[in-house]
Structure formats: C-alpha cells, structure tokens
Amino acid sequence: MLVVKKFGGSSVADKERIFNVANIVTEEYRKGNDVVVVLSAMGKTTNNLIAMAEDINPKAPKREMDMLLATGEQVSVALLAMALHSMGIPSISLNAFQVAMHTTSTYSNAKFKRIDSERIMNELDQRKIVIVTGFQGINKNDDLTTLGRGGSDTTAVALAAALHADECEIYTDVEGVYTADPRVVPDSRKLKEITYDEMLELATLGAKVLHNRSVELAKKFGVQLVVRSSLVEAEGTVVLEEAKMESMLVSGVAVDKNAARIAIVGVKDEPGVAFKIFNMLAKANINVDIILQGIGRDGTKDISFTVPEDQLDDALAVLDENKGRFDAQKIEHDAGVAKLSIVGAGMQTHPGVAAGMFEALYNVGVNIRMIGTSEIRVTILINEDDCDKAMRAVHAKFFS
Ligand code: ASP
Ligand code: MG
C-alpha cells in the first residue's frame, strides 16, 4: 500500500513535534507500506519570511518572494529526514525541483500541471520514506513557485493522485473538520464525513482546515482524504464523494473575514456593463464572489460585489485604471465586512434553510448586507464586528 501523509506547520513546529511525526510515519513504514510525507514549513516560518521580505522591500518581486518562501519547507523536510536517520529509518528529503513538480508560472499562486513520479518511485523501491516539500513547484523556467498560503495540502493531494496512492491523510492540530470553528463556537462538533462539494464550499468560505484547491483536486481525481490530528489519536473526518450517512441539512458554518465589498454606483443601465467590469477583474485574477445588481432607475444602476480583502487594492486599481470604459458616478468600498456561510448537501431537498439562518440573525440583531446562494450554501455579508455572535447564533439554530 502507498500512503501519503501531510503534516501542517504546527505539527512540525519544534524538535519534539518533528520526532512525533517521525514516529507516526515510522509506524506506517513498519507495516510494510510505502510512505510519502509532505510537510509545511515549521510553525510560523512562512509568516516570518513574509515579514522579513516586507521589511526589506514591501513591493518585492513575486519571483523573489517565492524563492524566499520556498526555503521554509526545505528546512522542515531536511530536519525530518535527519530525525528518521537518527532512528535508523532510511529516508530522503526532496524539494519540488528534485521531484520535478511542474506548475504554471503565476508566482505566489501557481497551479500544478504535472508531477514526475519517477524519482519518488525509485526512492520508495529502495524502501526509503520519501519526504517532499509542500507548497512549492517549479515553472517552465525552472524557477521556484508557490501555490498560495496553505498550499501544502494541495501538494499532498496532487502527489496522491500522481502516485495512485491508496490513502491520503492530512494531519493537523485539530481532530478533523468541525461544524464551526471550535475557538468561536465551543459546542461545535467533529464531522465523521463530509462530501467534496461541501468541503470545497467550506474551505473556500474560510474554514481553514483544508486548502480549497486540495479539495478540488481530490474531487477531480477521486482521492479520498482523511483529516486528523497529529497530536491526539482519534478518528478524523473523511472527505469523500458521497456521504454514507444521510446528508445533513447543514454540515458547517464558516466565516471569512478576508472579505471586502465594492459598490460601483450609477453605471449606465445597458448591455455589456457587467461584462466589462467583471471581465477586467477576471483578467487581473481577482476572485469576485457575491454579486448584487440593483434595479435600474433613470437609466443608471448600481453593481456591488465582494472580493477577498487582500485583493481589494488590486481590484480598486484595476477599476480606477479602466474607469473610462464603464462610466460610473462613483466607486465605494468597505473592508469591514465578513462573509458568513452555511453549507449542506441536504439543502437541495429541504426548503427553509435560508429562512432559518435569517431568523437566527434577526434574533441577535445582525443586519444582512448582501446574500448569495448556491445549491448547497447560503452566504451572507455582515459587518465584521458581528461575526462571532452571528456565527454562534446560526450554529445554535442548526446544531442544538
Ligand atoms: N507554509 C505555507 C503556508 O504557511 C504552506 C502551508 O503551510 O501549507 O502558507
Ligand atoms: Mg493548512
């Protein structure tokens, strides 16, 4: 059996944790299995590297940022290999270049194109534990790229798919996927299983447990994932195509504070305006989410939408550069907003879920600023200050 095990930054934060990981992977190895390990950078390493870069040059070239950030994962993989060697377990660490993990060229947000499996397979054949850097790849110029924050999960899933692994386990510092962030909602519950679609919505909507692209890839290649703790031995959460139990009405509540609202006020009420605006945002790689268009009056209308807060400046710059093309009266923005979402496959067949959410918010006096829906989720935009109380109220509505 071939097993991929990924450990996040907190699971390799210090010497003791590294040896803890060494023990977990050794146990798997001793069962006679082939073990591929993917690691994140130790603890807060990536944040620290970003801070160092900002101190030197706040507008550092993205290529050099990736060159810098890719070092974090090289430290952790080398140290784990050393730990295993000290225990007499054959192992080897490999970076993205040595494996040859090919990505697109977009620095800081690269996507996997192809992974060569030869080197890893050769090392496994020699009965070594193979430890691979998460989060990084190489582009067509052989430059290092990174996959976006939290991207090591995606490395693990991509490797599991490329190597046709039998299992892909994501070890973290929580015991699995919860119905809400346990730090905000103390009575949140661990889920036994969750579908790819639900997990994808939750991951995209701010549940930090998995990188959303890792879930996308897992769904695409049918890689079943297990999210579990590296610190406590407990059953984790299985992420799979179809839940074995009857799907829950709501399986999770997520909050995304990294949201900002842009309103384009007084554009002409004529065909092509929305196309122009959203096309130029798309070309600039801005992720637009909830879109609201008001009813036109006097030949003009308003269009508002949300973007990730860390893309707000870029979005405003794009709109400003092109303002001659859509002729708005003014452009407003507000970064003090957050998205609150409920996700559940059961919503498709049960009416009244959105109403239940709105009732819970009404009861605690939270005002809803925008509403967006998909088949399996309802997302609302609220003031960031209302977040915690809104999350608790909505969670209580569906889970108690
Ligand atoms: N070290 C990277 C980050 O902090 C990647 C990861 O942890 O998944 O974003
Ligand atoms: Mg993570």
CSV table of N, CA and C in Angstrom, one decimal, residues 1-6 28 33-38 117 120-121 124 155-169 196 218 221-225:
chain,number,residue,atom,x,y,z
A,1,MET,N,0.8,-1.2,0.0
A,1,MET,CA,0.0,0.0,0.0
A,1,MET,C,0.9,1.3,0.0
A,2,LEU,N,0.5,2.3,-0.8
A,2,LEU,CA,1.2,3.5,-0.8
A,2,LEU,C,0.4,4.6,-0.1
A,3,VAL,N,1.0,5.2,0.9
A,3,VAL,CA,0.3,6.2,1.7
A,3,VAL,C,1.0,7.5,1.7
A,4,VAL,N,0.2,8.6,1.5
A,4,VAL,CA,0.7,10.0,1.5
A,4,VAL,C,0.2,10.6,2.9
A,5,LYS,N,1.1,11.1,3.6
A,5,LYS,CA,0.8,11.8,4.9
A,5,LYS,C,1.3,13.2,4.9
A,6,LYS,N,0.4,14.1,5.1
A,6,LYS,CA,0.8,15.5,5.1
A,6,LYS,C,0.7,16.1,6.5
A,28,GLU,N,3.8,3.6,10.2
A,28,GLU,CA,3.2,3.2,8.9
A,28,GLU,C,4.2,2.4,8.1
A,33,ASN,N,4.3,-0.6,4.4
A,33,ASN,CA,3.8,0.3,3.4
A,33,ASN,C,4.8,1.3,2.8
A,34,ASP,N,4.6,1.7,1.6
A,34,ASP,CA,5.4,2.8,1.0
A,34,ASP,C,4.8,4.1,1.6
A,35,VAL,N,5.7,5.0,2.1
A,35,VAL,CA,5.3,6.2,2.8
A,35,VAL,C,5.9,7.4,2.1
A,36,VAL,N,5.0,8.3,1.7
A,36,VAL,CA,5.4,9.6,1.2
A,36,VAL,C,4.9,10.7,2.1
A,37,VAL,N,5.8,11.5,2.6
A,37,VAL,CA,5.4,12.5,3.6
A,37,VAL,C,5.5,13.9,2.9
A,38,VAL,N,4.5,14.7,3.2
A,38,VAL,CA,4.6,16.1,2.7
A,38,VAL,C,4.5,17.0,3.9
A,117,SER,N,6.7,11.1,-11.4
A,117,SER,CA,6.7,10.2,-10.2
A,117,SER,C,8.0,9.4,-10.1
A,120,ILE,N,10.5,9.7,-7.0
A,120,ILE,CA,9.9,9.2,-5.8
A,120,ILE,C,9.7,7.7,-5.8
A,121,MET,N,9.3,7.2,-6.9
A,121,MET,CA,9.1,5.7,-7.0
A,121,MET,C,10.4,5.0,-6.8
A,124,LEU,N,11.2,5.0,-3.2
A,124,LEU,CA,10.3,4.1,-2.5
A,124,LEU,C,10.8,2.6,-2.7
A,155,THR,N,-0.3,20.0,-2.4
A,155,THR,CA,0.8,19.2,-2.8
A,155,THR,C,0.5,17.7,-2.5
A,156,ALA,N,0.0,17.5,-1.3
A,156,ALA,CA,-0.3,16.2,-0.8
A,156,ALA,C,-1.3,15.5,-1.7
A,157,VAL,N,-2.4,16.2,-2.1
A,157,VAL,CA,-3.4,15.6,-2.9
A,157,VAL,C,-2.9,15.3,-4.3
A,158,ALA,N,-2.1,16.3,-4.8
A,158,ALA,CA,-1.6,16.1,-6.2
A,158,ALA,C,-0.6,14.9,-6.2
A,159,LEU,N,0.2,14.8,-5.2
A,159,LEU,CA,1.1,13.6,-5.1
A,159,LEU,C,0.3,12.3,-5.0
A,160,ALA,N,-0.7,12.3,-4.2
A,160,ALA,CA,-1.5,11.1,-4.0
A,160,ALA,C,-2.1,10.7,-5.4
A,161,ALA,N,-2.6,11.7,-6.1
A,161,ALA,CA,-3.2,11.4,-7.4
A,161,ALA,C,-2.1,10.9,-8.4
A,162,ALA,N,-0.9,11.6,-8.4
A,162,ALA,CA,0.1,11.2,-9.4
A,162,ALA,C,0.7,9.8,-9.1
A,163,LEU,N,0.8,9.5,-7.8
A,163,LEU,CA,1.4,8.2,-7.4
A,163,LEU,C,0.3,7.1,-7.2
A,164,HIS,N,-0.9,7.4,-7.5
A,164,HIS,CA,-2.0,6.5,-7.3
A,164,HIS,C,-2.0,5.9,-5.9
A,165,ALA,N,-1.9,6.8,-4.9
A,165,ALA,CA,-1.8,6.4,-3.5
A,165,ALA,C,-3.1,5.7,-3.1
A,166,ASP,N,-3.0,4.9,-2.1
A,166,ASP,CA,-4.2,4.2,-1.5
A,166,ASP,C,-4.8,5.0,-0.5
A,167,GLU,N,-4.0,5.9,0.2
A,167,GLU,CA,-4.6,6.8,1.2
A,167,GLU,C,-3.9,8.1,1.2
A,168,CYS,N,-4.6,9.1,1.6
A,168,CYS,CA,-4.0,10.5,1.7
A,168,CYS,C,-4.5,11.1,3.0
A,169,GLU,N,-3.6,11.2,3.9
A,169,GLU,CA,-4.0,11.7,5.3
A,169,GLU,C,-3.4,13.1,5.5
A,196,TYR,N,-17.0,16.1,-0.9
A,196,TYR,CA,-16.1,17.0,-1.5
A,196,TYR,C,-16.7,18.4,-1.8
A,218,ALA,N,-8.8,16.7,-5.1
A,218,ALA,CA,-9.2,15.4,-4.6
A,218,ALA,C,-10.5,14.9,-5.3
A,221,PHE,N,-9.8,13.8,-9.0
A,221,PHE,CA,-9.0,12.6,-9.1
A,221,PHE,C,-9.6,11.5,-8.2
A,222,GLY,N,-10.6,11.8,-7.5
A,222,GLY,CA,-11.2,10.8,-6.6
A,222,GLY,C,-10.3,10.3,-5.5
A,223,VAL,N,-9.5,11.3,-5.0
A,223,VAL,CA,-8.6,10.9,-3.8
A,223,VAL,C,-9.4,11.1,-2.5
A,224,GLN,N,-9.6,10.0,-1.8
A,224,GLN,CA,-10.3,10.1,-0.5
A,224,GLN,C,-9.4,10.7,0.5
A,225,LEU,N,-9.8,11.7,1.2
A,225,LEU,CA,-8.9,12.4,2.2
A,225,LEU,C,-9.4,12.0,3.6
